[in-house]
């Protein structure tokens, strides 16, 4: 047990040091000499202070991202090795003889432990964002969102875990397949209800106040065959200075949403370009492609989880206090394996996402043909989020679901509209 704990902590510290050295001393975020002085060069649209803040903020933010993931893995290992998971499982059985109630109790206390464990990282991220004026949300509002997250995640996790362990106990060999089959309608259901049930838990949504702009956006939506009767505005300025807009949901629950920060900081031409981009996702059916890709990856992930969990329990089950996968106290192991697999496949999923974003940029340019608005939009997004124009390679492949700003502006500059 001690060996596993100390090795885990040691590997985590060495990894963290390597990430810090890579981001702060090795990686090169400068733009190619041939692009100096062009619209891609941040020196042409940001002042010296903004350039300095962007470099500092981006490096610290990226370091936190890369450190947070193994920090989460370390938490799962400690909960198992120290016997915490086993004790919580035993306590849930002492409280009730009903398996469903046992699951509810176990998942609740595990969720509380993980909330407490992850709080320092959440707090550091919040304070960093606040210090660089990305976040405008007061502490009370941030805590409210944190607890809303907790209850939404708890409800979802309870349903998933209750079904998952029912399958593990009844179908020891093919539980992964039955779990995947059930996940299909569940994923579609969550995607369908998110715009009207989940999102409003965090923010207030209301019809766009600028009716003239709404008419222009709905005209674009009509050209894209999006069944939307309204454009929604959300009061994100209470929480952030960042800019965003999106088209979400499926079928009759599709929604076109603009952050009020976008409305306040961008011109009408830039807003129309952004909305054309978001509509491109709908036209290209990226939501459905994303769901299909997730389902393909999940069936592979569940199959691998079954075999990896069985191997780990056979090899280190005693040290991890796990005797059988069917026991609830094996849940941190399942979460650990799934988290590692998710991280491992993230370069692939991010690459697909970047391809979709490029398709949407192309669609927006085809629809608007407004190069100037597109370039200004990308420059404004860079400034508002203190984002690097040319991030380090590892940051790009593990973090970026969008092409880099360098790639996006370069694409627009070279774009030729097909008449």
Coordinates of C-alpha atoms in Angstrom, one line a residue:
X1 CA 0.0 0.0 0.0
X2 CA 2.7 2.5 1.0
X3 CA 4.7 1.6 -2.2
X4 CA 1.7 2.4 -4.4
X5 CA 1.0 5.7 -2.6
X6 CA 4.6 7.0 -2.7
X7 CA 5.1 5.9 -6.3
X8 CA 1.9 7.6 -7.3
X9 CA 2.8 10.8 -5.5
X10 CA 6.4 10.7 -6.9
X11 CA 5.3 10.1 -10.5
X12 CA 2.8 13.0 -10.1
X13 CA 5.4 15.4 -8.9
X14 CA 7.9 14.5 -11.6
X15 CA 5.2 14.8 -14.3
X16 CA 4.2 18.2 -12.9
X17 CA 7.8 19.4 -13.0
X18 CA 8.2 18.2 -16.6
X19 CA 5.0 20.0 -17.7
X20 CA 6.2 23.2 -16.0
X21 CA 9.6 23.1 -17.7
X22 CA 8.0 22.4 -21.1
X23 CA 5.4 25.2 -20.9
X24 CA 7.7 27.9 -19.3
X25 CA 11.1 27.1 -20.7
X26 CA 11.0 24.9 -23.7
X27 CA 7.8 25.6 -25.8
X28 CA 7.9 28.3 -28.5
X29 CA 4.8 30.4 -28.9
X30 CA 6.2 32.9 -31.3
X31 CA 4.7 33.2 -34.8
X32 CA 6.7 32.5 -37.9
X33 CA 8.9 35.4 -39.1
X34 CA 7.0 35.5 -42.4
X35 CA 3.8 36.4 -40.6
X36 CA 5.2 39.3 -38.6
X37 CA 3.2 42.5 -39.1
X38 CA 0.3 40.7 -40.6
X39 CA -3.3 40.3 -39.2
X40 CA -2.1 37.1 -37.5
X41 CA 0.6 38.9 -35.5
X42 CA -0.8 39.7 -32.0
X43 CA 1.5 42.7 -31.9
X44 CA -0.7 44.3 -34.5
X45 CA -3.9 44.1 -32.5
X46 CA -2.7 43.9 -28.9
X47 CA -0.7 46.3 -26.8
X48 CA 2.4 45.4 -24.8
X49 CA 0.5 44.9 -21.6
X50 CA -2.1 42.6 -23.3
X51 CA 0.7 40.6 -24.9
X52 CA 2.5 40.1 -21.5
X53 CA -0.7 39.1 -19.7
X54 CA -1.7 36.7 -22.5
X55 CA 1.6 34.8 -22.2
X56 CA 1.5 34.7 -18.4
X57 CA -2.1 33.7 -18.2
X58 CA -2.0 31.1 -20.9
X59 CA 1.0 29.3 -19.5
X60 CA -0.4 29.1 -16.0
X61 CA -3.8 28.0 -17.3
X62 CA -2.3 25.3 -19.5
X63 CA -0.1 24.1 -16.6
X64 CA -3.1 23.8 -14.4
X65 CA -4.9 21.8 -17.1
X66 CA -2.1 19.3 -17.5
X67 CA -1.6 19.0 -13.7
X68 CA -5.2 18.7 -12.8
X69 CA -5.8 15.5 -14.8
X70 CA -3.2 13.3 -13.0
X71 CA -4.2 15.1 -9.8
X72 CA -7.6 13.6 -10.3
X73 CA -6.1 10.2 -11.0
X74 CA -4.1 10.4 -7.8
X75 CA -7.3 11.1 -5.9
X76 CA -8.9 7.9 -7.2
X77 CA -5.8 5.9 -6.2
X78 CA -5.7 7.3 -2.7
X79 CA -9.4 6.7 -2.1
X80 CA -8.9 3.1 -3.1
X81 CA -5.5 2.4 -1.4
X82 CA -6.4 4.1 1.9
X83 CA -9.5 2.0 2.1
X84 CA -11.9 5.0 2.0
X85 CA -14.0 3.5 -0.8
X86 CA -14.3 0.2 1.0
X87 CA -15.4 1.9 4.2
X88 CA -18.0 4.1 2.5
X89 CA -19.4 1.0 0.7
X90 CA -19.6 -0.9 4.0
X91 CA -21.3 2.0 5.7
X92 CA -23.9 2.2 2.9
X93 CA -24.7 -1.5 3.4
X94 CA -25.0 -1.0 7.1
X95 CA -27.5 1.8 6.6
X96 CA -29.8 0.0 4.1
X97 CA -30.3 -3.5 2.7
X98 CA -31.7 -2.1 -0.6
X99 CA -29.1 -2.0 -3.3
X100 CA -30.5 1.1 -4.9
X101 CA -30.4 3.1 -1.7
X102 CA -26.9 1.7 -1.0
X103 CA -25.8 3.0 -4.4
X104 CA -27.4 6.4 -3.7
X105 CA -25.5 6.7 -0.4
X106 CA -22.2 5.5 -1.7
X107 CA -22.3 7.8 -4.8
X108 CA -23.3 10.8 -2.7
X109 CA -20.4 10.4 -0.3
X110 CA -17.9 9.6 -3.0
X111 CA -19.1 12.7 -4.9
X112 CA -18.6 14.8 -1.7
X113 CA -15.1 13.4 -1.2
X114 CA -14.1 14.1 -4.8
X115 CA -15.6 17.7 -4.5
X116 CA -13.5 18.3 -1.4
X117 CA -10.4 16.8 -3.0
X118 CA -10.8 18.8 -6.3
X119 CA -11.7 22.1 -4.5
X120 CA -8.2 23.4 -4.3
X121 CA -7.7 23.1 -8.0
X122 CA -11.1 24.6 -8.7
X123 CA -10.3 27.5 -6.3
X124 CA -6.9 28.2 -7.9
X125 CA -8.5 28.2 -11.4
X126 CA -11.2 30.6 -10.2
X127 CA -8.7 33.0 -8.6
X128 CA -6.4 32.9 -11.6
X129 CA -9.3 33.7 -13.9
X130 CA -10.4 36.4 -11.5
X131 CA -6.9 38.0 -11.3
X132 CA -6.7 38.3 -15.1
X133 CA -10.2 39.6 -15.4
X134 CA -11.5 36.7 -17.4
X135 CA -14.0 35.9 -14.7
X136 CA -16.2 38.6 -13.3
X137 CA -18.3 36.3 -11.1
X138 CA -18.3 37.0 -7.4
X139 CA -17.3 34.2 -5.0
X140 CA -20.9 33.6 -3.9
X141 CA -22.0 33.1 -7.5
X142 CA -19.1 30.8 -8.2
X143 CA -19.9 28.7 -5.2
X144 CA -23.6 28.5 -6.3
X145 CA -22.5 27.2 -9.7
X146 CA -20.1 24.7 -8.0
X147 CA -22.9 23.2 -5.9
X148 CA -25.3 23.3 -8.9
X149 CA -22.7 21.3 -10.8
X150 CA -22.5 18.9 -7.8
X151 CA -26.2 18.1 -7.7
X152 CA -26.6 17.8 -11.5
X153 CA -23.5 15.5 -11.7
X154 CA -24.7 13.5 -8.7
X155 CA -28.2 12.9 -10.2
X156 CA -26.6 11.9 -13.5
X157 CA -23.9 9.8 -11.9
X158 CA -26.4 8.0 -9.6
X159 CA -28.6 6.9 -12.6
X160 CA -25.5 5.8 -14.6
X161 CA -23.9 3.9 -11.7
X162 CA -27.1 2.2 -10.6
X163 CA -27.7 0.8 -14.1
X164 CA -24.0 0.0 -14.7
X165 CA -23.6 -2.1 -11.5
X166 CA -26.9 -3.8 -12.1
X167 CA -25.5 -5.0 -15.4
X168 CA -22.1 -5.9 -13.9
X169 CA -23.8 -8.1 -11.3
X170 CA -26.2 -9.7 -13.7
X171 CA -24.1 -10.1 -16.8
X172 CA -20.5 -10.5 -15.7
X173 CA -19.1 -11.1 -19.2
X174 CA -21.2 -8.7 -21.4
X175 CA -22.1 -5.9 -19.0
X176 CA -20.1 -3.5 -21.1
X177 CA -22.2 -4.2 -24.1
X178 CA -25.6 -3.8 -22.3
X179 CA -24.4 -0.6 -20.6
X180 CA -23.4 0.8 -24.0
X181 CA -26.8 0.0 -25.5
X182 CA -28.6 1.8 -22.7
X183 CA -26.3 4.8 -23.1
X184 CA -27.5 5.5 -26.6
X185 CA -31.1 6.7 -25.7
X186 CA -29.7 8.3 -22.5
X187 CA -27.1 10.4 -24.4
X188 CA -29.8 11.5 -26.9
X189 CA -32.2 12.4 -24.1
X190 CA -29.5 14.5 -22.3
X191 CA -28.7 16.3 -25.6
X192 CA -32.4 17.0 -26.2
X193 CA -33.2 18.4 -22.7
X194 CA -29.9 20.3 -22.1
X195 CA -31.0 23.6 -23.7
X196 CA -34.4 23.8 -21.8
X197 CA -33.7 22.0 -18.5
X198 CA -29.9 21.9 -17.7
X199 CA -28.6 25.2 -19.1
X200 CA -31.2 27.4 -17.4
X201 CA -30.0 26.1 -14.0
X202 CA -26.8 28.1 -14.5
X203 CA -28.0 31.2 -16.4
X204 CA -31.0 33.3 -17.3
X205 CA -32.1 32.9 -21.0
X206 CA -34.4 35.4 -22.7
X207 CA -35.3 36.4 -26.2
X208 CA -32.8 38.7 -27.9
X209 CA -33.6 42.3 -27.1
X210 CA -32.3 43.7 -30.3
X211 CA -35.1 42.7 -32.6
X212 CA -33.4 44.1 -35.7
X213 CA -30.4 42.0 -35.1
X214 CA -32.7 39.0 -34.3
X215 CA -34.4 39.4 -37.7
X216 CA -31.0 39.3 -39.5
X217 CA -29.9 36.2 -37.5
X218 CA -33.1 34.4 -38.1
X219 CA -32.8 35.2 -41.8
X220 CA -29.4 33.4 -41.8
X221 CA -31.0 30.6 -39.8
X222 CA -33.7 30.3 -42.4
X223 CA -31.1 29.9 -45.2
X224 CA -29.5 27.2 -43.0
X225 CA -32.9 25.5 -42.5
X226 CA -32.6 25.8 -38.8
X227 CA -36.1 25.5 -37.2
X228 CA -35.7 28.4 -34.8
X229 CA -38.3 31.1 -34.1
X230 CA -36.2 33.1 -31.6
X231 CA -32.6 34.0 -30.8
X232 CA -31.8 33.7 -27.1
X233 CA -29.6 36.0 -25.1
X234 CA -27.8 34.9 -21.9
X235 CA -26.5 37.1 -19.2
X236 CA -22.9 35.9 -19.1
X237 CA -21.5 39.3 -18.3
X238 CA -22.3 38.5 -14.7
X239 CA -19.7 35.8 -14.8
X240 CA -17.1 36.4 -17.5
X241 CA -15.6 38.8 -20.0
X242 CA -15.1 36.1 -22.6
X243 CA -17.2 35.9 -25.8
X244 CA -19.3 33.1 -27.1
X245 CA -22.3 32.0 -29.1
X246 CA -23.7 28.6 -30.0
X247 CA -26.5 26.6 -31.6
X248 CA -27.4 23.7 -29.3
X249 CA -30.0 21.0 -28.9
X250 CA -31.6 18.6 -31.4
X251 CA -35.0 18.7 -33.2
X252 CA -37.6 21.1 -31.8
X253 CA -35.3 21.9 -28.9
X254 CA -32.7 23.5 -31.1
X255 CA -31.6 26.9 -29.7
X256 CA -29.6 29.8 -31.1
X257 CA -27.8 31.5 -28.1
X258 CA -25.7 34.6 -27.9
X259 CA -23.8 35.7 -24.8
X260 CA -24.5 39.3 -23.9
X261 CA -20.7 39.9 -23.7
X262 CA -20.6 39.1 -27.5
X263 CA -23.5 41.5 -28.1
X264 CA -21.8 44.2 -26.1
X265 CA -18.2 43.9 -27.5
X266 CA -18.6 43.0 -31.1
X267 CA -20.0 44.8 -34.1
X268 CA -23.1 43.6 -35.9
X269 CA -21.0 42.2 -38.8
X270 CA -18.8 40.2 -36.4
X271 CA -21.9 38.9 -34.6
X272 CA -23.4 37.8 -37.9
X273 CA -20.2 36.0 -38.8
X274 CA -20.1 34.2 -35.5
X275 CA -23.8 33.1 -35.9
X276 CA -23.1 31.9 -39.4
X277 CA -20.2 29.9 -38.0
X278 CA -22.4 28.3 -35.3
X279 CA -25.1 27.6 -37.9
X280 CA -22.5 25.8 -39.9
X281 CA -22.3 23.2 -37.1
X282 CA -26.0 22.6 -37.5
X283 CA -25.9 22.4 -41.3
X284 CA -23.0 20.0 -41.2
X285 CA -24.8 17.9 -38.6
X286 CA -21.8 18.1 -36.2
X287 CA -24.0 17.5 -33.2
X288 CA -25.0 14.1 -34.6
X289 CA -21.5 13.3 -35.8
X290 CA -20.2 14.1 -32.3
X291 CA -22.8 11.9 -30.7
X292 CA -22.0 9.0 -33.0
X293 CA -18.3 9.4 -32.4
X294 CA -18.8 9.5 -28.7
X295 CA -20.9 6.3 -28.8
X296 CA -18.2 4.5 -30.9
X297 CA -15.5 5.6 -28.5
X298 CA -17.7 4.6 -25.5
X299 CA -18.2 1.1 -26.6
X300 CA -14.5 0.6 -27.1
X301 CA -13.9 2.4 -23.7
X302 CA -16.3 0.2 -21.9
X303 CA -14.8 -3.0 -23.4
X304 CA -11.3 -1.9 -22.4
X305 CA -12.5 -0.8 -19.0
X306 CA -13.8 -4.3 -18.3
X307 CA -10.5 -6.0 -19.3
X308 CA -8.2 -3.5 -17.6
X309 CA -10.3 -3.5 -14.4
X310 CA -10.2 -7.3 -14.3
X311 CA -6.4 -7.2 -14.8
X312 CA -5.8 -4.5 -12.1
X313 CA -8.0 -6.3 -9.6
X314 CA -6.2 -9.6 -10.2
X315 CA -2.8 -8.0 -9.9
X316 CA -3.3 -5.3 -7.2
X317 CA -6.8 -6.0 -5.8
X318 CA -5.5 -6.6 -2.3
X319 CA -3.6 -3.3 -2.1
X320 CA -6.6 -1.4 -3.6
X321 CA -9.1 -3.1 -1.2
X322 CA -11.1 -4.5 -4.1
X323 CA -12.2 -8.2 -4.2
X324 CA -14.7 -8.0 -7.1
X325 CA -15.7 -5.6 -9.8
X326 CA -19.3 -6.1 -8.8
X327 CA -18.7 -4.4 -5.4
X328 CA -19.5 -0.7 -5.4
X329 CA -16.1 0.2 -3.9
X330 CA -14.6 -0.7 -7.3
X331 CA -16.2 2.5 -8.7
X332 CA -13.1 4.7 -8.3
X333 CA -11.1 2.2 -10.3
X334 CA -13.7 2.3 -13.1
X335 CA -13.6 6.1 -13.0
X336 CA -9.8 6.1 -13.0
X337 CA -9.6 3.8 -16.1
X338 CA -12.3 5.7 -18.0
X339 CA -10.6 9.1 -17.2
X340 CA -7.2 7.8 -18.4
X341 CA -8.7 6.4 -21.6
X342 CA -10.6 9.7 -22.2
X343 CA -7.3 11.7 -21.8
X344 CA -5.5 9.2 -24.1
X345 CA -8.0 9.6 -26.9
X346 CA -8.4 13.4 -26.5
X347 CA -5.9 14.2 -29.3
X348 CA -8.2 12.2 -31.7
X349 CA -11.4 13.8 -30.5
X350 CA -9.8 17.3 -30.5
X351 CA -8.6 16.7 -34.1
X352 CA -12.1 15.8 -35.2
X353 CA -13.5 18.9 -33.4
X354 CA -10.9 21.2 -35.1
X355 CA -12.0 19.7 -38.4
X356 CA -15.6 20.5 -37.6
X357 CA -14.6 24.1 -36.6
X358 CA -12.8 24.6 -39.9
X359 CA -15.9 23.3 -41.8
X360 CA -18.0 25.8 -39.9
X361 CA -15.5 28.7 -40.6
X362 CA -15.7 27.7 -44.3
X363 CA -19.5 27.7 -44.1
X364 CA -19.5 31.1 -42.4
X365 CA -17.2 32.6 -45.1
X366 CA -19.4 31.1 -47.8
X367 CA -22.5 32.6 -46.2
X368 CA -21.2 36.0 -45.4
X369 CA -18.0 36.5 -47.5
X370 CA -16.9 39.0 -44.9
X371 CA -13.2 38.6 -44.4
X372 CA -12.7 41.7 -42.4
X373 CA -15.4 40.8 -39.9
X374 CA -14.0 37.3 -39.6
X375 CA -10.4 38.4 -38.9
X376 CA -11.6 41.1 -36.4
X377 CA -13.7 38.5 -34.7
X378 CA -10.8 36.1 -34.2
X379 CA -8.6 39.0 -32.9
X380 CA -11.3 40.0 -30.4
X381 CA -11.7 36.4 -29.2
X382 CA -8.0 36.3 -28.6
X383 CA -8.0 39.5 -26.6
X384 CA -11.1 38.8 -24.5
X385 CA -9.8 35.3 -23.5
X386 CA -6.1 36.1 -23.3
X387 CA -5.5 33.2 -25.7
X388 CA -2.2 32.6 -27.4
X389 CA -2.2 32.9 -31.2
X390 CA 0.2 30.0 -31.6
X391 CA 0.1 27.8 -28.5
X392 CA 2.6 25.0 -27.8
X393 CA 2.1 21.8 -29.7
X394 CA 1.1 19.6 -26.7
X395 CA -1.4 22.3 -25.7
X396 CA -2.9 22.3 -29.1
X397 CA -3.4 18.5 -29.4
X398 CA -4.6 18.0 -25.9
X399 CA -6.6 21.2 -25.2
X400 CA -7.7 22.8 -28.5
X401 CA -11.1 21.7 -29.9
X402 CA -10.7 24.7 -32.3
X403 CA -7.9 25.5 -34.7
X404 CA -5.4 28.0 -33.3
X405 CA -6.1 31.6 -34.0
X406 CA -3.0 31.6 -36.3
X407 CA -4.6 28.8 -38.3
X408 CA -8.1 30.5 -38.4
X409 CA -6.9 33.9 -39.5
X410 CA -4.5 32.4 -42.0
X411 CA -7.4 30.4 -43.5
X412 CA -9.6 33.5 -43.8
X413 CA -6.8 35.5 -45.4
X414 CA -6.3 32.8 -48.1
X415 CA -10.1 32.1 -48.5
X416 CA -11.6 32.5 -52.0
X417 CA -15.3 32.5 -52.2
X418 CA -16.9 30.1 -54.8
X419 CA -19.6 32.1 -56.7

